[in-house]
Coordinates of C-alpha atoms in Angstrom, one line a residue:
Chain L
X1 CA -38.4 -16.9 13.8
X2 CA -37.5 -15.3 10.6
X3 CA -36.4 -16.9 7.6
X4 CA -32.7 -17.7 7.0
X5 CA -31.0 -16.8 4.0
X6 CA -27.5 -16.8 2.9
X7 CA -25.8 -13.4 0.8
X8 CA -22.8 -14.7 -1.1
X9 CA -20.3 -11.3 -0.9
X10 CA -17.3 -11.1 -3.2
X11 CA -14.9 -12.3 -4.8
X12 CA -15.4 -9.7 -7.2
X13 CA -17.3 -6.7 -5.4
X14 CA -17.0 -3.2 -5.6
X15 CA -16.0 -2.3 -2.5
X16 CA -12.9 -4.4 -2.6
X17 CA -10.1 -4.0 -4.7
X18 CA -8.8 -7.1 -3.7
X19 CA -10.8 -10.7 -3.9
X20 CA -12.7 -12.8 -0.4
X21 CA -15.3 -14.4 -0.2
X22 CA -17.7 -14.6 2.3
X23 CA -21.1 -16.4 3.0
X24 CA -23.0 -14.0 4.9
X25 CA -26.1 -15.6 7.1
X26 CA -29.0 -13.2 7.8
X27 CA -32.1 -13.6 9.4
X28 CA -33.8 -10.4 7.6
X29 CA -31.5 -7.3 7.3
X30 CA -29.3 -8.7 10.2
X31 CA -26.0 -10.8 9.5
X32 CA -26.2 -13.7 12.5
X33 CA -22.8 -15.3 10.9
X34 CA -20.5 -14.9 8.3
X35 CA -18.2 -17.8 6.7
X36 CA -15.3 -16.2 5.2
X37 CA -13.2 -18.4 2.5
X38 CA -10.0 -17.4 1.4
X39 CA -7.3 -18.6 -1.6
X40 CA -8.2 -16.3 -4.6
X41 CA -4.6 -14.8 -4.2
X42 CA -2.6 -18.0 -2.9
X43 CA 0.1 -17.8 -5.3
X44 CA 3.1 -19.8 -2.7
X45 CA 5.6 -17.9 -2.6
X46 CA 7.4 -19.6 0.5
X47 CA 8.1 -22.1 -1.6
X48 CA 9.8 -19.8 -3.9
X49 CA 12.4 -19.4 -1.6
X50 CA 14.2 -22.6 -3.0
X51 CA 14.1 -21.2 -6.5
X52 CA 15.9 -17.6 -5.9
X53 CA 18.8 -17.5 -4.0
X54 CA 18.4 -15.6 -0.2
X55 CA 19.7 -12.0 -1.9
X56 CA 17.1 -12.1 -4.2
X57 CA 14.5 -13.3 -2.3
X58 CA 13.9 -9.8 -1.2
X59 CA 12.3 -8.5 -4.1
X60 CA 9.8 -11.4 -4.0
X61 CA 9.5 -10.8 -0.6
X62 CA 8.5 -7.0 -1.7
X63 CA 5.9 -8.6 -3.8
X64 CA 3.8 -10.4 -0.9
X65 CA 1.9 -7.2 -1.3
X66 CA 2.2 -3.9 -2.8
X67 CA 1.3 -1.9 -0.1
X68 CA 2.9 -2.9 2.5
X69 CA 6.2 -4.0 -0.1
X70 CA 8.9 -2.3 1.9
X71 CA 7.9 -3.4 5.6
X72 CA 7.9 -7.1 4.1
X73 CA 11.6 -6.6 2.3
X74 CA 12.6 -4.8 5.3
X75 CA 11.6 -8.0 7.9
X76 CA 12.4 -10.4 5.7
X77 CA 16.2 -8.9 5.4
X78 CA 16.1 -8.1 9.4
X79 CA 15.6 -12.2 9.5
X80 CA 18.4 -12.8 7.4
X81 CA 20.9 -10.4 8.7
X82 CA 20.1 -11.9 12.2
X83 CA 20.9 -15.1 11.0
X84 CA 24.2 -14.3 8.9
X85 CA 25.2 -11.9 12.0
X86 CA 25.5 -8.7 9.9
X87 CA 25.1 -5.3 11.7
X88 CA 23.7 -2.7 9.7
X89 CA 25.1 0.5 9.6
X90 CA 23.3 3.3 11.7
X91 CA 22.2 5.5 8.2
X92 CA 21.0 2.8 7.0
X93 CA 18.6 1.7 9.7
X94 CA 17.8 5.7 9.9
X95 CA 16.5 5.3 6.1
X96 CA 14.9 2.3 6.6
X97 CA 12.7 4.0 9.2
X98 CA 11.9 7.2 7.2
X99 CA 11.1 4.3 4.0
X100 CA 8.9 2.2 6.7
X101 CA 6.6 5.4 8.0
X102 CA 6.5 6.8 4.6
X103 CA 4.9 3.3 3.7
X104 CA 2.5 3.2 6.8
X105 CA 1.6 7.3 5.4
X106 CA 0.6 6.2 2.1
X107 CA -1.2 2.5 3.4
X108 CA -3.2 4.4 6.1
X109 CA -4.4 7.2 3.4
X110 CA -5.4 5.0 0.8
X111 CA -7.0 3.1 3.7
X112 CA -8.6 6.1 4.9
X113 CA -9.6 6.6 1.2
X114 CA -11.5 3.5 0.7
X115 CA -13.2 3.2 4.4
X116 CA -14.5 6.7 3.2
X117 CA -15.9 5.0 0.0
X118 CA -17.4 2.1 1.9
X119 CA -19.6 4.3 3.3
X120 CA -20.4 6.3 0.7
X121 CA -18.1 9.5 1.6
X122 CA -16.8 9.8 -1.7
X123 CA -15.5 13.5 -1.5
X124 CA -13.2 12.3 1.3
X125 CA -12.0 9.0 -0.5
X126 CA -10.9 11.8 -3.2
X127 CA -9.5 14.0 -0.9
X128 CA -7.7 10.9 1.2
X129 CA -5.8 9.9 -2.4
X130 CA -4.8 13.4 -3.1
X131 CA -2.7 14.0 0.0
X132 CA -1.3 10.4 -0.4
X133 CA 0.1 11.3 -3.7
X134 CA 2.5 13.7 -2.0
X135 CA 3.4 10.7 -0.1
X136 CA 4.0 8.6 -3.2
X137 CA 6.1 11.4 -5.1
X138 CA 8.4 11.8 -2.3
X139 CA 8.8 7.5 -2.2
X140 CA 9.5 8.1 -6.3
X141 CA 11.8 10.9 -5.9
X142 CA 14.0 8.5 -3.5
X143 CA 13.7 5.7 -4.5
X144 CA 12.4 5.6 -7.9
X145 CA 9.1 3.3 -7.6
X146 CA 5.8 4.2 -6.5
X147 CA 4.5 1.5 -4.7
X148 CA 7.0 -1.3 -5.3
X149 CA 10.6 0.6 -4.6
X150 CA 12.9 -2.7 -4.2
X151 CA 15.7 0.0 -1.8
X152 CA 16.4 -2.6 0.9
X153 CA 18.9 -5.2 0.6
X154 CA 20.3 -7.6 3.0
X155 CA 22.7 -6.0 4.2
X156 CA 21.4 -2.2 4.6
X157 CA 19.5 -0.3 1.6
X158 CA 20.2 -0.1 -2.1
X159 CA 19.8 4.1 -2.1
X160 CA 20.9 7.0 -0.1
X161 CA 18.9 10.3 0.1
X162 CA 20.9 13.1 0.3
X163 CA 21.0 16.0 2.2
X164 CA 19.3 18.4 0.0
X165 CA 15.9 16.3 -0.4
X166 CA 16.0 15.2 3.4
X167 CA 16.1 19.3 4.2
X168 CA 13.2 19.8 1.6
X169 CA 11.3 16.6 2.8
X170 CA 11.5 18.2 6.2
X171 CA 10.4 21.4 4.7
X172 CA 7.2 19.6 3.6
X173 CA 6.3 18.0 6.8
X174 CA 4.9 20.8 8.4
X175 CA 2.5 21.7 5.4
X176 CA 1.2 18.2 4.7
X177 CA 0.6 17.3 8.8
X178 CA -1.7 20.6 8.3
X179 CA -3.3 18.7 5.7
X180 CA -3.5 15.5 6.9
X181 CA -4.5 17.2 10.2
X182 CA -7.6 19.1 8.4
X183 CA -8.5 15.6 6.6
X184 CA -8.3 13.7 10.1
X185 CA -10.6 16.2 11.5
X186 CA -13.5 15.6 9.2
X187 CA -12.9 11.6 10.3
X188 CA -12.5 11.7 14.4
X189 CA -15.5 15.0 14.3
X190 CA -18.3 14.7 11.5
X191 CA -21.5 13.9 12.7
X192 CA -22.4 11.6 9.7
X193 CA -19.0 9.7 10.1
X194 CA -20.3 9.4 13.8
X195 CA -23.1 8.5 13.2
X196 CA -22.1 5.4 11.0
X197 CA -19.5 4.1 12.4
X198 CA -19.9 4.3 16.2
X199 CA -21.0 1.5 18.0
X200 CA -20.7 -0.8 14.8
X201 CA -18.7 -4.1 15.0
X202 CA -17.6 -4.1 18.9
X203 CA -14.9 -6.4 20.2
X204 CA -13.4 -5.8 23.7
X205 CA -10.1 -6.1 24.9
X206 CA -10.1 -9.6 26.1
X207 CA -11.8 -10.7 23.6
X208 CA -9.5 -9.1 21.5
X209 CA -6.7 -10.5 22.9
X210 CA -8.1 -14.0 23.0
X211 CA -8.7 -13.7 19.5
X212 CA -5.0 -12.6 18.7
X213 CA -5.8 -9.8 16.7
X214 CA -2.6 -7.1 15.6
X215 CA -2.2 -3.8 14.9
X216 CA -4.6 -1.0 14.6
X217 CA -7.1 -3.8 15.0
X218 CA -6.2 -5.0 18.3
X219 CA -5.0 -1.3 20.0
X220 CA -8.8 0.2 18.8
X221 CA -10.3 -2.6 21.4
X222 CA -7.1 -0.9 23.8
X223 CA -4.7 -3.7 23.7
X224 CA -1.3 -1.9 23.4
X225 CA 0.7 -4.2 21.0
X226 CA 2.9 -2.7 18.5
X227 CA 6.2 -4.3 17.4
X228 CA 8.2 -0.9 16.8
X229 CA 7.9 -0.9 20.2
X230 CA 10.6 -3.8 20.2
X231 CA 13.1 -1.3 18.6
X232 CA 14.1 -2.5 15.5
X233 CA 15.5 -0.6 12.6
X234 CA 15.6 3.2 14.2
X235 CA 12.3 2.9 16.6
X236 CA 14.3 2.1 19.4
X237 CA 16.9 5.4 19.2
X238 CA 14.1 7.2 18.1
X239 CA 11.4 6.4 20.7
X240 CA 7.9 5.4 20.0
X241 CA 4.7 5.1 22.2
X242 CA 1.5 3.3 20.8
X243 CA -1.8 5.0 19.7
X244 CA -4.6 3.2 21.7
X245 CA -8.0 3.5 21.5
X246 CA -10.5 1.5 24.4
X247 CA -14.4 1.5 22.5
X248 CA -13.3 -1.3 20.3
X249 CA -15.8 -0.1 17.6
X250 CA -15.0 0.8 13.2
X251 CA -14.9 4.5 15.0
X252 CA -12.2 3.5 17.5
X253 CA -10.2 1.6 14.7
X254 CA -10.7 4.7 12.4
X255 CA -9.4 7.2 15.1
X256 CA -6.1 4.9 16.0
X257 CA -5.6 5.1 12.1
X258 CA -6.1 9.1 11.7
X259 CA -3.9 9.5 14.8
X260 CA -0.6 7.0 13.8
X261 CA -0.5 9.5 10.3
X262 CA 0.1 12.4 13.0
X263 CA 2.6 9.8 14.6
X264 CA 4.1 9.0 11.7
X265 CA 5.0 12.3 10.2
X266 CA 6.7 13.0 13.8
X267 CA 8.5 9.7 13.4
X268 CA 10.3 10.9 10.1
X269 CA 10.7 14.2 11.4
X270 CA 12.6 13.4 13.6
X271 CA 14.4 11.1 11.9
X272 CA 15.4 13.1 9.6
X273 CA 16.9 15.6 11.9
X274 CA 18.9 13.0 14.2
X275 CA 20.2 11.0 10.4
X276 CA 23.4 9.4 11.0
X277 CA 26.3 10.2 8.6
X278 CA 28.0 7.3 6.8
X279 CA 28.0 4.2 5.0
X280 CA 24.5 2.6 3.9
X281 CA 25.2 -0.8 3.6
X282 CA 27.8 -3.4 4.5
X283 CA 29.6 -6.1 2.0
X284 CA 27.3 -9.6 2.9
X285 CA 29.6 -12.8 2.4
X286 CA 28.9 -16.3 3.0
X287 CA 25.3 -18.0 3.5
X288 CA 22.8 -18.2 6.3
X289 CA 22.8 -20.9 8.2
X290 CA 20.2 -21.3 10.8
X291 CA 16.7 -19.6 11.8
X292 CA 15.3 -16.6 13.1
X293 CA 11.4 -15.4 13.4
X294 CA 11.8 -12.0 12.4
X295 CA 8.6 -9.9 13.5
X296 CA 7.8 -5.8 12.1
X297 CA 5.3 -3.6 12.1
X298 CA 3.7 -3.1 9.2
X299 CA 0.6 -0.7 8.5
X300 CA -1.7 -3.4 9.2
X301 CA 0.0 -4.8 12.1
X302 CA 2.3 -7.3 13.3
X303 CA 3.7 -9.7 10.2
X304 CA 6.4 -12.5 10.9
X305 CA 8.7 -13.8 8.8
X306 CA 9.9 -17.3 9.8
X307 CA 13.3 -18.3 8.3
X308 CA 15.7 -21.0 7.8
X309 CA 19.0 -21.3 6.2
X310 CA 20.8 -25.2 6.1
X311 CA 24.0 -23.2 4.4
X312 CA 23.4 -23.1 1.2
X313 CA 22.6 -20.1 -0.7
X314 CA 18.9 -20.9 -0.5
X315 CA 17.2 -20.9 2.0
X316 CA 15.3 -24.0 3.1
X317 CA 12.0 -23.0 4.5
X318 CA 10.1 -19.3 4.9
X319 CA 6.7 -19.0 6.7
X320 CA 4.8 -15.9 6.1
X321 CA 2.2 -15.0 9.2
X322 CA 0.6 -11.4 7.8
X323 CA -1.5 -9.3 10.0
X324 CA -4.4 -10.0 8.0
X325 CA -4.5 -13.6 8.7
X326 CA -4.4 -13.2 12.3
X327 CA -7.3 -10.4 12.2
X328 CA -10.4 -12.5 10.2
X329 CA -10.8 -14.3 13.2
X330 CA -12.1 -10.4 14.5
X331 CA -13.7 -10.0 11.5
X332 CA -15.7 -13.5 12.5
X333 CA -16.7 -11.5 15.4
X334 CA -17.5 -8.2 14.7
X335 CA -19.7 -9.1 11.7
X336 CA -22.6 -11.3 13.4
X337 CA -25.4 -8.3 14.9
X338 CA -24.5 -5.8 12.2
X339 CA -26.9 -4.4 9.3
X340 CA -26.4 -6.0 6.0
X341 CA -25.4 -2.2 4.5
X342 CA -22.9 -1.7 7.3
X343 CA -21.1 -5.2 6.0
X344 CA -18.7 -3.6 3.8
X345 CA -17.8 -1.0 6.4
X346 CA -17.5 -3.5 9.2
X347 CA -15.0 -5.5 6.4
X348 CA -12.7 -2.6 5.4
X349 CA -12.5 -1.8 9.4
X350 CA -10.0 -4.6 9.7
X351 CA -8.0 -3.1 6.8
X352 CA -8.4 -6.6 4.8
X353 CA -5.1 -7.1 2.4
X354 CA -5.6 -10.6 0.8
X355 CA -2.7 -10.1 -0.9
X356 CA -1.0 -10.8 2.5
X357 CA -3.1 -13.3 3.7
X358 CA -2.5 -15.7 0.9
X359 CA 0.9 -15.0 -0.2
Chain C
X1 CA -7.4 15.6 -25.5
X2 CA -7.3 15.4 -29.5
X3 CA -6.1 11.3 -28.5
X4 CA -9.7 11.3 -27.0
X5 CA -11.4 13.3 -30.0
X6 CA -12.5 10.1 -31.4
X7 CA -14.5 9.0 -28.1
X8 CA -18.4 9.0 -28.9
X9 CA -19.2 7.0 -25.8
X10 CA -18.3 6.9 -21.9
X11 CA -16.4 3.6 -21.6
X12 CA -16.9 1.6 -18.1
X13 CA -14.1 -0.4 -16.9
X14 CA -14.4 -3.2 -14.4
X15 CA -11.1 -3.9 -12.4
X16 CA -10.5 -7.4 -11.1
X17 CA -7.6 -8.9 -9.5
X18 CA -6.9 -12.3 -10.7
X19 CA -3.8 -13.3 -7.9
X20 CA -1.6 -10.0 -7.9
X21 CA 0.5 -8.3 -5.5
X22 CA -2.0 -5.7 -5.3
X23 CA 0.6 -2.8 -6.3
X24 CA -0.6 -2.5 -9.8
X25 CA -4.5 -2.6 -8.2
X26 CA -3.7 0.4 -6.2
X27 CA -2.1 2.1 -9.3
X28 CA -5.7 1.4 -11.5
X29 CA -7.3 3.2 -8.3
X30 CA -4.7 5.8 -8.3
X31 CA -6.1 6.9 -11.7
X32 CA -9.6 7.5 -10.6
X33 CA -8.5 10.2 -8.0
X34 CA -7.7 13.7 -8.5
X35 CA -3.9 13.6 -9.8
X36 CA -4.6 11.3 -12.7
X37 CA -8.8 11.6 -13.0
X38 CA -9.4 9.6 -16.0
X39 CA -13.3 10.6 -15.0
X40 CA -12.8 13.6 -17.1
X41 CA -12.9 11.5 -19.8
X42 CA -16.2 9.5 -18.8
X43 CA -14.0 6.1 -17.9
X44 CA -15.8 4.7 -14.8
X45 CA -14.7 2.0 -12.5
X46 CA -18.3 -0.1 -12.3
X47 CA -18.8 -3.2 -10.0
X48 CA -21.1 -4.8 -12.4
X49 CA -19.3 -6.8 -15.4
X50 CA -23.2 -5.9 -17.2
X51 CA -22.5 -2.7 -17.4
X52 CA -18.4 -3.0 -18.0
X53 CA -16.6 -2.3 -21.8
X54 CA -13.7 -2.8 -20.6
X55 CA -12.3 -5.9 -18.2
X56 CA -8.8 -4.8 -16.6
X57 CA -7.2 -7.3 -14.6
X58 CA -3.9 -7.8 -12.7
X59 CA -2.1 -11.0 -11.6
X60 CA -1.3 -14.2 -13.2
X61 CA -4.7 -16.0 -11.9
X62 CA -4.6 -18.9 -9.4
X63 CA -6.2 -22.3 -9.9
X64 CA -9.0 -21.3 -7.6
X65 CA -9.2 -17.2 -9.4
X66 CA -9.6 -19.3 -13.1
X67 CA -13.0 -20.0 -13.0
X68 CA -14.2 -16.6 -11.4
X69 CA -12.3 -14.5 -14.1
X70 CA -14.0 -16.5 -17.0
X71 CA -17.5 -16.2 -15.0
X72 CA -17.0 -12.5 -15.5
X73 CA -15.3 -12.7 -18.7
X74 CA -18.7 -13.9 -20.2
X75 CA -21.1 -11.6 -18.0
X76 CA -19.7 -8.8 -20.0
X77 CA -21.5 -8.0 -23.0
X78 CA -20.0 -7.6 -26.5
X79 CA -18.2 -5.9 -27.9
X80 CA -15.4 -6.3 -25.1
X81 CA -11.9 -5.3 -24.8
X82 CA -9.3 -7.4 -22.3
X83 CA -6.5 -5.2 -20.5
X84 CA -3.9 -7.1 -18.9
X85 CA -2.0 -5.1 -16.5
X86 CA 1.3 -5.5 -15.1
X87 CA 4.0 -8.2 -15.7
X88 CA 2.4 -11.1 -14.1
X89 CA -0.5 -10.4 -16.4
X90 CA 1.6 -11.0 -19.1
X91 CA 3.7 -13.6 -18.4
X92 CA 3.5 -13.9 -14.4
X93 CA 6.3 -12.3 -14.0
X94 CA 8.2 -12.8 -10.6
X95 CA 5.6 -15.4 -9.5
X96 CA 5.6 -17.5 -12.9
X97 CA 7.5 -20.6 -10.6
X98 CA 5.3 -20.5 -8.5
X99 CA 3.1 -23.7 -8.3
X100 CA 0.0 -21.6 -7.7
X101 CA 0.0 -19.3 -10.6
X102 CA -1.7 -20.5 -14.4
X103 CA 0.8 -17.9 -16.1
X104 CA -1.1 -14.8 -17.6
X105 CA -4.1 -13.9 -18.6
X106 CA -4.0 -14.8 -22.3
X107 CA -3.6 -18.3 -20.8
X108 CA -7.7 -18.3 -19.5
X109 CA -9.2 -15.2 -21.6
X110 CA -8.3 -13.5 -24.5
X111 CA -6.4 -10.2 -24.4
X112 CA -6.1 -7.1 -26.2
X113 CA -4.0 -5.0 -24.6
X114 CA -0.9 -5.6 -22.5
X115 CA 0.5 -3.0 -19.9
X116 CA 4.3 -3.7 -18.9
X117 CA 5.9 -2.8 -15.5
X118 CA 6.2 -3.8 -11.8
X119 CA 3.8 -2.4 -10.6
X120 CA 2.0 -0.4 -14.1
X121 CA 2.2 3.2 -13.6
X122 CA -1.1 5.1 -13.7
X123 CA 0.5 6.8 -17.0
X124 CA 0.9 3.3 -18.5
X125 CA -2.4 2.0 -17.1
X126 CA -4.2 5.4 -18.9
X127 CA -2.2 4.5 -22.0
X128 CA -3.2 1.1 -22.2
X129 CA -6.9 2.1 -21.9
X130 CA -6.8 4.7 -24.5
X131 CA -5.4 2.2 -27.1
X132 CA -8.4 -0.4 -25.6
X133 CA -10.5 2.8 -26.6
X134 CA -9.5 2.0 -30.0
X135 CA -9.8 -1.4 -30.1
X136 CA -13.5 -1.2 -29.0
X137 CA -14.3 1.4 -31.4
X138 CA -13.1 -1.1 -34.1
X139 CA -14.8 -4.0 -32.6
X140 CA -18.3 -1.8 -32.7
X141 CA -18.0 -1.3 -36.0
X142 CA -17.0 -4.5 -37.2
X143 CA -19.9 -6.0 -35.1
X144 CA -22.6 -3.2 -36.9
X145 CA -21.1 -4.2 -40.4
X146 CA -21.9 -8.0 -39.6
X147 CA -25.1 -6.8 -38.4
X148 CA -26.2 -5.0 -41.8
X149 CA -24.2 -7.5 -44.0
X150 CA -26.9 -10.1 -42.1
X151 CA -29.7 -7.4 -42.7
X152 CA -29.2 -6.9 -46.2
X153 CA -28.7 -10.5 -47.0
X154 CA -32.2 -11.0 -45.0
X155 CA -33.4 -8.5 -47.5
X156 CA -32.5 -9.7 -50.4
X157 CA -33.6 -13.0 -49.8
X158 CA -36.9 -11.7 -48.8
X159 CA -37.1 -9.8 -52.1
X160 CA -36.3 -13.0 -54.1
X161 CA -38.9 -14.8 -52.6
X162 CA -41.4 -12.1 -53.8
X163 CA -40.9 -11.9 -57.0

């Protein structure tokens, strides 16, 4: 039997912006268990919640993480508005959509950006960061941040986009799917992409499942979960079928990602041409009372906010579940088996925010 | 470019994230790709604080993110300039209650340079690192005076022993 010996990976590491730490156990080249350990972010921010009062706990909430900022403000004040009763007017729910896919556009292409680094295909990280600039200006154009943009409010949203930009945004579309479409091919058809990623880190459906894994995770190993199907904000009006893939592999969980950019740019599309006319947001009065589990779907999948109010304007008690959290437990899985050089791939596949994770 | 014209050397920057949001980490990477491409100018992101001038970090560091940030703080050789990026950097900005967070940088490491905003912009971030260009410049040269000060004295003394 081969020697044992452990590789300490991260906190600081190149392929990961963000910090984890793992304890990788290999018996030669091959990884036969990995230990993560996590807290390198924990900064507690659910206690913060009785320090700010509820309508300002948004823009912490924004904070959890800056990639995913605006799905987190926008369940978080989905929670609250549950609680308080408050119906949100129809525009607003529109622009919360076309905010939410523009988010999951720019996640998935910086994600697509750095999976391309992790193994080593760094013209296409470059050309993954390009296109998602486009995204980014049109998030500054309308909202006036980049990756923090602090629009939603409980209540509705803070900004409207008028007519003029949602004609030239639609304008756009058509050009940048090409574009994405031309990037996407060099993903789902290269034969070096192929050839690295297929059959790595396999996890079937019931294991899956078992496991509890969300999002792009979980529907690569063909378990359909995806909370816009529950119809919040506009996804109900609008319509929305999951991308699933069945191999369960870093090439399925690649290909669900390439395809929900294509989905995504039809979501705003036609959101954009079925935008409501009216008011954006509604006057909030009193204090919750009460509590709600308030779930969305962010890029990474399924976070939920836990919240509740005892009628004061603070809140008494938020819990944070990210999608991150609930997909290490795949990450467990998939690593024992693989190569030590196909680690960092086999990590990014789960799309790891620790930012998230810790909170 | 004429900001650049003093530049003799390709300055490598490591990037770590001591307990941010990650918005302003995504901004540093936004500067390495095409729109912003601070490659043209030689600046490198590295993985290896050996080979780093330059440590630019984000967050207001976590009890547990203390020790690794000073561990990599000294594996950088001198001279070194400190970028602090972002307002929880500075001060720990929206999560300075938090019971978590040590409260900037300066409060573990010494800094140089602070960059403001929520999140940094890739302008600011680029900003930032030309005025750490200057810093390190100055630091070089104070550290080669020192050096021939030392020499000279050495010198000196070995000439007065001679006669």
């Amino acid at each position: 039997m081969p020697e044992r010996i452990i590789v300490p990976f991260g906190p600081q590491h190149p392929v990961l912006p963000e910090p984890i730490h793992l304890d990788l156990v290999l018996e030669d080249e091959k990884v036969v268990e990995a230990i993560p350990s996590i807290g390198y972010i924990h900064r507690g921010l659910e206690q913060l919640v009785q320090k700010r009062e509820y309508t300002e706990y948004v823009y912490v909430a924004e904070r959890i993480c800056g990639i995913c900022s605006f799905i987190h403000a926008l369940c978080y004040s989905q929670g609250v508005e549950h609680i308080m009763d408050i119906e949100v007017p129809d525009r607003a729910r529109y622009l919360r959509t076309i905010w939410s896919e523009c988010s999951r556009l720019h996640s998935h292409l910086l994600w697509l950006g750095l999976f391309a680094d992790s193994m080593g295909f760094e013209n296409l990280f470059m050309r993954s960061w390009q296109l998602r600039e486009s995204v980014l200006d049109v998030l500054e154009d309308t909202t006036g941040g980049r990756v923090i943009q602090g629009t939603c409010k409980v209540g509705g949203v803070r900004r409207d986009i008028g007519q003029e930009k949602l004609d030239e945004m639609h304008r756009e579309l058509d050009p940048f799917e090409q574009k994405c479409r031309d990037l996407g091919d060099v993903f789902l058809n290269d034969e070096t992409v192929k050839y690295r990623l297929q059959g790595l880190g396999i996890v079937g459906k019931d294991e899956a499942y078992a496991l509890g894994a969300v999002g792009p995770t979980a529907r690569a190993s063909g378990v359909p979960v995806d909370i816009r199907e529950t119809g919040y904000a506009a996804y109900g009006d609008i319509g929305f079928k999951p991308v699933v893939e069945t191999a369960g592999d870093c090439y399925a969980r690649c290909a669900v990602r390439v395809k929900e950019v294509y989905a995504s740019i039809d979501i705003i599309r036609r959101a954009i041409e079925e935008m409501p006319e009216g008011p954006i947001d509604v006057k909030v009065k009193g204090t919750p009372d009460g509590e709600y589990f308030s779930r969305a779907e962010q890029p990474r999948g399924e976070v939920v906010h836990y919240l509740r109010g005892d009628g004061s304007k603070h809140l008494a008690r938020a819990r944070i579940r990210t999608p991150t959290l609930a997909n290490i437990p795949m990450l467990v899985k998939m690593l024992p088996g693989a190569q030590l050089a196909d680690v960092p791939v086999v990590v990014l596949s789960i799309d790891p925010c620790i930012s998230c994770t810790e909170r | 470019m004429s900001t650049m014209a003093f530049l003799k050397r390709s300055p490598w920057i490591l990037h770590y994230d001591a307990s941010s949001c990650n918005g302003c980490d995504i901004e540093v990477l936004a500067c390495l790709t095409p729109l912003y491409d601070v490659e043209r100018f030689g600046i490198i992101n590295t993985g290896n604080p050996k080979h780093a001038d330059i440590l630019l970090i984000t967050g207001g560091i976590n009890a547990q993110n203390r020790e690794v940030v000073e561990n990599i703080y000294e594996q950088i050789p001198e001279p070194k300039v400190v970028i602090a990026v972002g307002a929880c950097a500075a001060t720990g900005g929206v999560f300075r209650e938090c019971y978590n967070i040590v409260g900037g940088i300066d409060k573990v490491i010494p800094v140089d340079v602070y960059v403001p905003g929520c999140a940094a912009r890739p302008e600011q971030i680029i900003d930032g690192v030309v005025k750490a260009l200057g810093i390190l410049e100055e630091k070089r040269g104070k550290m080669a005076g020192a050096a021939r000060t030392k020499e000279e004295a050495r010198h000196a003394e070995q000439a007065g022993e001679s006669t």
